[in-house]
Short mmCIF file of N, CA, C and O in Angstrom, two decimals:
data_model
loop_
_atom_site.label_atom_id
_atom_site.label_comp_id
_atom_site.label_asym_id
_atom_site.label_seq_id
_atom_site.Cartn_x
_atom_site.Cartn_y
_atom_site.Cartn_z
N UNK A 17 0.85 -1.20 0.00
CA UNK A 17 0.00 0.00 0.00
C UNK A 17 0.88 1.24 0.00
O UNK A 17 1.66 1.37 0.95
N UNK A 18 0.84 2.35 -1.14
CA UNK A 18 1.60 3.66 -0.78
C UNK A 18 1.06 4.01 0.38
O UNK A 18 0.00 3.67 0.90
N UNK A 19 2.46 5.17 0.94
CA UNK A 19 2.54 5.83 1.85
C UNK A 19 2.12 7.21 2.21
O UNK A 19 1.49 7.62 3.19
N UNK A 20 2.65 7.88 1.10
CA UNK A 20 2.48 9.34 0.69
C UNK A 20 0.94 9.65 -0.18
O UNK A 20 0.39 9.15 -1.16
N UNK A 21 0.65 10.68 0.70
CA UNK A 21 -0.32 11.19 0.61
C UNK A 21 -0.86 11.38 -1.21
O UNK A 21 -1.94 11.21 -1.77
N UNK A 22 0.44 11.79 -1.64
CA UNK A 22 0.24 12.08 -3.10
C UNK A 22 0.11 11.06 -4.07
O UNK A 22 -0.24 11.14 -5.25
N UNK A 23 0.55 9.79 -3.18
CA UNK A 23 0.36 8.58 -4.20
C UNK A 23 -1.09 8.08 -3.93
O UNK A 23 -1.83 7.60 -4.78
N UNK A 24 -1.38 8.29 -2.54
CA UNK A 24 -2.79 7.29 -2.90
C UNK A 24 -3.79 8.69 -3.05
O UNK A 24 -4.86 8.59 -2.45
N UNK A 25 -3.64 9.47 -3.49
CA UNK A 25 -4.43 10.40 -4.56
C UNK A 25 -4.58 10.27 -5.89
O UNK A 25 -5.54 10.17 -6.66
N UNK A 26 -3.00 10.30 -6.02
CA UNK A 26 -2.80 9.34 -7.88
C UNK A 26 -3.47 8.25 -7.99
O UNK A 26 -4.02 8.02 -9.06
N UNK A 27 -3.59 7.14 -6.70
CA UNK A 27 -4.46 6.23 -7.30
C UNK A 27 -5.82 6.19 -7.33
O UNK A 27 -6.45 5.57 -8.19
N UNK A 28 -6.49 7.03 -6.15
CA UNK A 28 -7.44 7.73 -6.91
C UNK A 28 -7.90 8.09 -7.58
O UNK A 28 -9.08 7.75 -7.70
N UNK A 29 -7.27 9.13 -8.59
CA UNK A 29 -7.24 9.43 -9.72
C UNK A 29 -7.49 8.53 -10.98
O UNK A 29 -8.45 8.42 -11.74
N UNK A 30 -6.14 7.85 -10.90
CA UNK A 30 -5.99 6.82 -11.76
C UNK A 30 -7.75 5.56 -11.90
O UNK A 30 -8.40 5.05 -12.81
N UNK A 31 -7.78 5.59 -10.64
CA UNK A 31 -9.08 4.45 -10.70
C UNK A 31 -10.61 5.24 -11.31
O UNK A 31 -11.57 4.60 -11.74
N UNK A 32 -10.55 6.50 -11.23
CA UNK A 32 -11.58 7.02 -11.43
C UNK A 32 -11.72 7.69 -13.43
O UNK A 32 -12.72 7.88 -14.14
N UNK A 33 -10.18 7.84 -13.72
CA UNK A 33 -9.52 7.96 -15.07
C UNK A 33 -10.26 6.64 -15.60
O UNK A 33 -11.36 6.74 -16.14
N UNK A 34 -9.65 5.43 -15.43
CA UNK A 34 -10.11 4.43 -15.78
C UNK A 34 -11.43 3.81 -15.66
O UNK A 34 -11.59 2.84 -16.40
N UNK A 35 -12.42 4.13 -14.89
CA UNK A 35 -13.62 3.83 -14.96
C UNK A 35 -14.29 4.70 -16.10
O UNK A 35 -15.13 4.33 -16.92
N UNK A 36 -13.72 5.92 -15.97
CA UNK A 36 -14.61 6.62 -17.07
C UNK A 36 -13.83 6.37 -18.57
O UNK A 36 -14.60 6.48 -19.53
N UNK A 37 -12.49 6.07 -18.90
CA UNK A 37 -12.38 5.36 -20.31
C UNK A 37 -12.54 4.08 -20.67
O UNK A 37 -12.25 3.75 -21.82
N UNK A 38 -13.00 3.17 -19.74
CA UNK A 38 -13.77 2.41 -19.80
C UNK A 38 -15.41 2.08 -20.48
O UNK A 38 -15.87 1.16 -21.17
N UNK A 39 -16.14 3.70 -19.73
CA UNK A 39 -17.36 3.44 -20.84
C UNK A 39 -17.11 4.74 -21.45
O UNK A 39 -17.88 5.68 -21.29
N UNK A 40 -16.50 4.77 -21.85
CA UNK A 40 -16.18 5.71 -22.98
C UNK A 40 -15.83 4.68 -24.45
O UNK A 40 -16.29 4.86 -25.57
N UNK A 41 -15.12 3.88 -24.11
CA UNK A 41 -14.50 2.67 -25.12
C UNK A 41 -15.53 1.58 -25.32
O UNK A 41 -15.51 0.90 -26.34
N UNK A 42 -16.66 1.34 -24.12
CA UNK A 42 -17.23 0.61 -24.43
C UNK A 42 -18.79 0.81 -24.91
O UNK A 42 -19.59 -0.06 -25.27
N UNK A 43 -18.95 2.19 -24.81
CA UNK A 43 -19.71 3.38 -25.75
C UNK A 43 -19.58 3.29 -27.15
O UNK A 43 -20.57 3.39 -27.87
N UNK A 44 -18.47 3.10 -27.60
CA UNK A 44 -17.95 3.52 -28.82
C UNK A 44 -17.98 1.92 -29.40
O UNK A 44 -18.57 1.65 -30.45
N UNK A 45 -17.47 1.15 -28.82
CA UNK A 45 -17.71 -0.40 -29.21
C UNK A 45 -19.56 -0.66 -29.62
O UNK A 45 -19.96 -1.59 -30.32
N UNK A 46 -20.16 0.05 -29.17
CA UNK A 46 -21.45 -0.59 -29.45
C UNK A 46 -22.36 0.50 -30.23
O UNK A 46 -23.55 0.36 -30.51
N UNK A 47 -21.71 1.42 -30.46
CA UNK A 47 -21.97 2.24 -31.44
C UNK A 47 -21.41 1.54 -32.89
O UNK A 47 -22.18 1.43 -33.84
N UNK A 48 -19.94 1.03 -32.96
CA UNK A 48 -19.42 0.49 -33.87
C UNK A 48 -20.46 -0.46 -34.34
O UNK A 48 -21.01 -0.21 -35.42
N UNK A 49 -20.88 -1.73 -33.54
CA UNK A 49 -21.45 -3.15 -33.49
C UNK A 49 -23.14 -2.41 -34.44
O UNK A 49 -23.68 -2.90 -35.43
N UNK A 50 -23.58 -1.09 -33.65
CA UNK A 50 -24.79 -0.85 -34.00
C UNK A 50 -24.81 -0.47 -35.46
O UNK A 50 -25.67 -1.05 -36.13
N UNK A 51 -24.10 0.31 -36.02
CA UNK A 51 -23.67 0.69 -37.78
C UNK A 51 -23.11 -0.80 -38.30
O UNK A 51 -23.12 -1.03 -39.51
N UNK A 52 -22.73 -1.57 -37.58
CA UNK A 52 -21.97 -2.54 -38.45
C UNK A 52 -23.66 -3.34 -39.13
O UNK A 52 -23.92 -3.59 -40.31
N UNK A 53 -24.41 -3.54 -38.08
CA UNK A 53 -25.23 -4.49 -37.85
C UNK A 53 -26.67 -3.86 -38.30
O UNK A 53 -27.78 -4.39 -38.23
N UNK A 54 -26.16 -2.04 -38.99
CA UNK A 54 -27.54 -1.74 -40.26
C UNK A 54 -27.63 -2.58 -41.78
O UNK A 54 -26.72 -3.35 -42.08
N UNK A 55 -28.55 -2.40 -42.50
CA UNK A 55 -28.72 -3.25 -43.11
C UNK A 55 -28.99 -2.13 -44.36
O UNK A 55 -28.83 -2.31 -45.56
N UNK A 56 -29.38 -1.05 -43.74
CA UNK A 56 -30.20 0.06 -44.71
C UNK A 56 -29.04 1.52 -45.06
O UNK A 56 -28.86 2.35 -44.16
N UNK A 57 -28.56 1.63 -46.00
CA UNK A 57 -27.25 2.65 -46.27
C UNK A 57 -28.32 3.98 -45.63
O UNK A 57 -28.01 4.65 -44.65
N UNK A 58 -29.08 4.09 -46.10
CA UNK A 58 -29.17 5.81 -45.89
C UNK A 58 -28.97 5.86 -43.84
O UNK A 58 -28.11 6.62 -43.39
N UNK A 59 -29.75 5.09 -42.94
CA UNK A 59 -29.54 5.31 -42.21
C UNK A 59 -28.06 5.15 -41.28
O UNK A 59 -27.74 5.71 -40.24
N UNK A 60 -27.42 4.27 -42.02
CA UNK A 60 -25.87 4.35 -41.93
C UNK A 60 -25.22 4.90 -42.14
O UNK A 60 -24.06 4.86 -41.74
N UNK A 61 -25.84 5.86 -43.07
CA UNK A 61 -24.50 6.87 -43.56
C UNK A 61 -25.12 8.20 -42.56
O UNK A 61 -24.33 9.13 -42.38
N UNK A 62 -26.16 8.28 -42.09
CA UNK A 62 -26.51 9.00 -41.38
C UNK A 62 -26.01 8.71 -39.88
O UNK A 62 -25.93 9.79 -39.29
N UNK A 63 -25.68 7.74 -39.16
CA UNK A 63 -25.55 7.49 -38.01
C UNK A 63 -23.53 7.10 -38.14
O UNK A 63 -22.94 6.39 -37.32
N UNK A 64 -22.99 7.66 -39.14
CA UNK A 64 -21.68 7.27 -39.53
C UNK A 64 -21.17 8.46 -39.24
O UNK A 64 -20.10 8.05 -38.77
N UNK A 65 -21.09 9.89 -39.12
CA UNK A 65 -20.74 10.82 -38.79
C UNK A 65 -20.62 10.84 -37.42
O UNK A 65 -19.50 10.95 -36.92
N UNK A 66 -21.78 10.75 -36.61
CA UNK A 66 -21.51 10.71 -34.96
C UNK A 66 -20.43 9.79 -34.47
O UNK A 66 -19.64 9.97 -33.55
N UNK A 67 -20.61 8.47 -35.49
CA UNK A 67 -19.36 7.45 -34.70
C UNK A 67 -18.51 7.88 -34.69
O UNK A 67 -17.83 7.88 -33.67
N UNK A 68 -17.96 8.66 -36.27
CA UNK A 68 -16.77 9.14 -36.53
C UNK A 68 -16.14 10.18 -35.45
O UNK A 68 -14.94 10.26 -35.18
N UNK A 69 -16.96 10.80 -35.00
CA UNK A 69 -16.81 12.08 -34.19
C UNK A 69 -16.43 11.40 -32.64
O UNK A 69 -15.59 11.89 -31.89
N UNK A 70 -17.09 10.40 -32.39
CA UNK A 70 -16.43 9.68 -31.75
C UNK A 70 -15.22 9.24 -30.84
O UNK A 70 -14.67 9.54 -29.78
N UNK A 71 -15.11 7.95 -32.35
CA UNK A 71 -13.88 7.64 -32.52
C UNK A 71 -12.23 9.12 -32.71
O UNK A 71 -11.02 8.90 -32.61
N UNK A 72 -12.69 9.94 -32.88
CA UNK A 72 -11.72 10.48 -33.32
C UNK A 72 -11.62 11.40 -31.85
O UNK A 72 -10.56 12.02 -31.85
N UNK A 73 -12.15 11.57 -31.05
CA UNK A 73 -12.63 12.14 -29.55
C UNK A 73 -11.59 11.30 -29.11
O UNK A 73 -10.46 11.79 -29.08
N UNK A 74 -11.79 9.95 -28.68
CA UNK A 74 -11.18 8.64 -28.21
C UNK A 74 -9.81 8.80 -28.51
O UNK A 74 -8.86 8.47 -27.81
N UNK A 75 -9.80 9.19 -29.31
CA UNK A 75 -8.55 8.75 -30.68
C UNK A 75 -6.88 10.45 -29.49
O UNK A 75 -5.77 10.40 -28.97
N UNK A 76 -7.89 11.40 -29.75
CA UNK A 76 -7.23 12.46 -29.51
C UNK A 76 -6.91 12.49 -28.12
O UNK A 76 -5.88 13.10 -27.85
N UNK A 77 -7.74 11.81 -26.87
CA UNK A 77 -7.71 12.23 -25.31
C UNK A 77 -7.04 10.47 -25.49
O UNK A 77 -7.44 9.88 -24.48
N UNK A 78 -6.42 9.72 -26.17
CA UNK A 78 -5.51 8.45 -25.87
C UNK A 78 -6.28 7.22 -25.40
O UNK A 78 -5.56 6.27 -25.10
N UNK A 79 -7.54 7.06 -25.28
CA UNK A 79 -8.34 6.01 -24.78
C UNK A 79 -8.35 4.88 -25.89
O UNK A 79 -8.60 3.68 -25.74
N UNK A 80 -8.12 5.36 -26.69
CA UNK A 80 -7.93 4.43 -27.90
C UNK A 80 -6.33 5.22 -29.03
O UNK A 80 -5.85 6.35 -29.04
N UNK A 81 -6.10 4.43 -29.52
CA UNK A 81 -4.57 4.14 -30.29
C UNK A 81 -5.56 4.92 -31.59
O UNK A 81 -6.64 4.49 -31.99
N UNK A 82 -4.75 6.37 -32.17
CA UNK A 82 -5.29 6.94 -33.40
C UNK A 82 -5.05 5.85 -34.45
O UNK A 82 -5.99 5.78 -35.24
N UNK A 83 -4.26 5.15 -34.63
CA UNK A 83 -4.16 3.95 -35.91
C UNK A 83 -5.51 3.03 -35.51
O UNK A 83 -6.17 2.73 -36.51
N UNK A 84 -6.03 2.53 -34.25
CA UNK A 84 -7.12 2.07 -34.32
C UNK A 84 -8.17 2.57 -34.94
O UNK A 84 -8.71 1.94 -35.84
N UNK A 85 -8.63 3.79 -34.54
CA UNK A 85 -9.23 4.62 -34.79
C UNK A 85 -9.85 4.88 -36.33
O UNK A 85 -11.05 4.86 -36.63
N UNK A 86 -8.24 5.22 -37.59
CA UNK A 86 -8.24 5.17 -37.97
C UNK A 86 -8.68 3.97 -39.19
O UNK A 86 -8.99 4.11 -40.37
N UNK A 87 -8.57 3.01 -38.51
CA UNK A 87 -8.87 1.44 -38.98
C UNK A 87 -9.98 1.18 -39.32
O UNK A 87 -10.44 0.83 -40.41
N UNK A 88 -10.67 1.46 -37.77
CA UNK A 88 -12.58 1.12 -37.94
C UNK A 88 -13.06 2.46 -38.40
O UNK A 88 -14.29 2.58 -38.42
N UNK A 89 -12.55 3.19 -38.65
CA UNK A 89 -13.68 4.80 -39.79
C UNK A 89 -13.18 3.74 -41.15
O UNK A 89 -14.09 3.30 -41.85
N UNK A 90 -12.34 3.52 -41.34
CA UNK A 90 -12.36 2.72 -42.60
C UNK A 90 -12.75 1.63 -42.69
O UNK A 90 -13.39 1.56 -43.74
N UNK A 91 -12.76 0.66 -42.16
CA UNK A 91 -13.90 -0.44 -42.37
C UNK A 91 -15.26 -0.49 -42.40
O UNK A 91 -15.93 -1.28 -43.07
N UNK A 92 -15.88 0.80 -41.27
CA UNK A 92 -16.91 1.50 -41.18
C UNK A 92 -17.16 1.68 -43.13
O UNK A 92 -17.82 0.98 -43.90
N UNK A 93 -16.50 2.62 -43.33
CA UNK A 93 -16.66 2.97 -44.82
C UNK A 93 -16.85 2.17 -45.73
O UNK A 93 -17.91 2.22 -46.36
N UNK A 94 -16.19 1.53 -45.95
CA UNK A 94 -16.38 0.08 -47.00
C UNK A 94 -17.47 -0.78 -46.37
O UNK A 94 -18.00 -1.45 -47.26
N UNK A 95 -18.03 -1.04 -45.15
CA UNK A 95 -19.28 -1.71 -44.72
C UNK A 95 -20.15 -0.54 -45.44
O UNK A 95 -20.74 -1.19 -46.31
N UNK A 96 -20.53 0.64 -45.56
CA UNK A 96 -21.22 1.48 -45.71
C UNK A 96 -21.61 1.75 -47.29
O UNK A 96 -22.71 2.20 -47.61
N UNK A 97 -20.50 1.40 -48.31
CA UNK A 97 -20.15 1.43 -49.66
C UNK A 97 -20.89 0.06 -49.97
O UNK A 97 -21.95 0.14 -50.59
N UNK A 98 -20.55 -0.87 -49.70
CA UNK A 98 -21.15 -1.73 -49.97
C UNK A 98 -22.60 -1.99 -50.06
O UNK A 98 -23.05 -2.61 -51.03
N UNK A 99 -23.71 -1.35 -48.69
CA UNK A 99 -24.58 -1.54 -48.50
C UNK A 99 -25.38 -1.26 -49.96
O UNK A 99 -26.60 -1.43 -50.05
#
């Protein structure tokens, strides 16, 4: 167990950091799952901007890896092209 006052603040911190990029990531996971799992382009390409905005949120505050990021807006896209 730390000693110093300033560490078990940091872990404080730290535990409360992590609960909230937690559903932040797992927000964004079921936003992904929900566009993957349209069937109908217009409303996909309509509900494809917010993800994007998203993901790229995630992407900038480090909760997610920008090359991830970058990955699923593009797979996103080609699921979307296709429809």
């Amino acid at each position: 167990m730390a000693n110093h006052k300033s560490s078990l603040k940091r872990i404080r911190q730290d535990k409360v950091k992590a609960e909230r990029n937690h559903y932040y990531a797992k927000t964004m996971r079921n936003a992904v799952r929900k566009l993957r799992a349209m069937t109908n382009k217009d409303e996909a390409t309509k509900l494809y901007p917010a993800v994007q905005k998203m993901l790229d949120k995630l992407a900038k505050n480090h909760v997610i890896h920008k090359n991830k990021a970058a990955n699923i807006k593009s797979s996103l896209c080609a699921h979307i092209s296709q429809l």
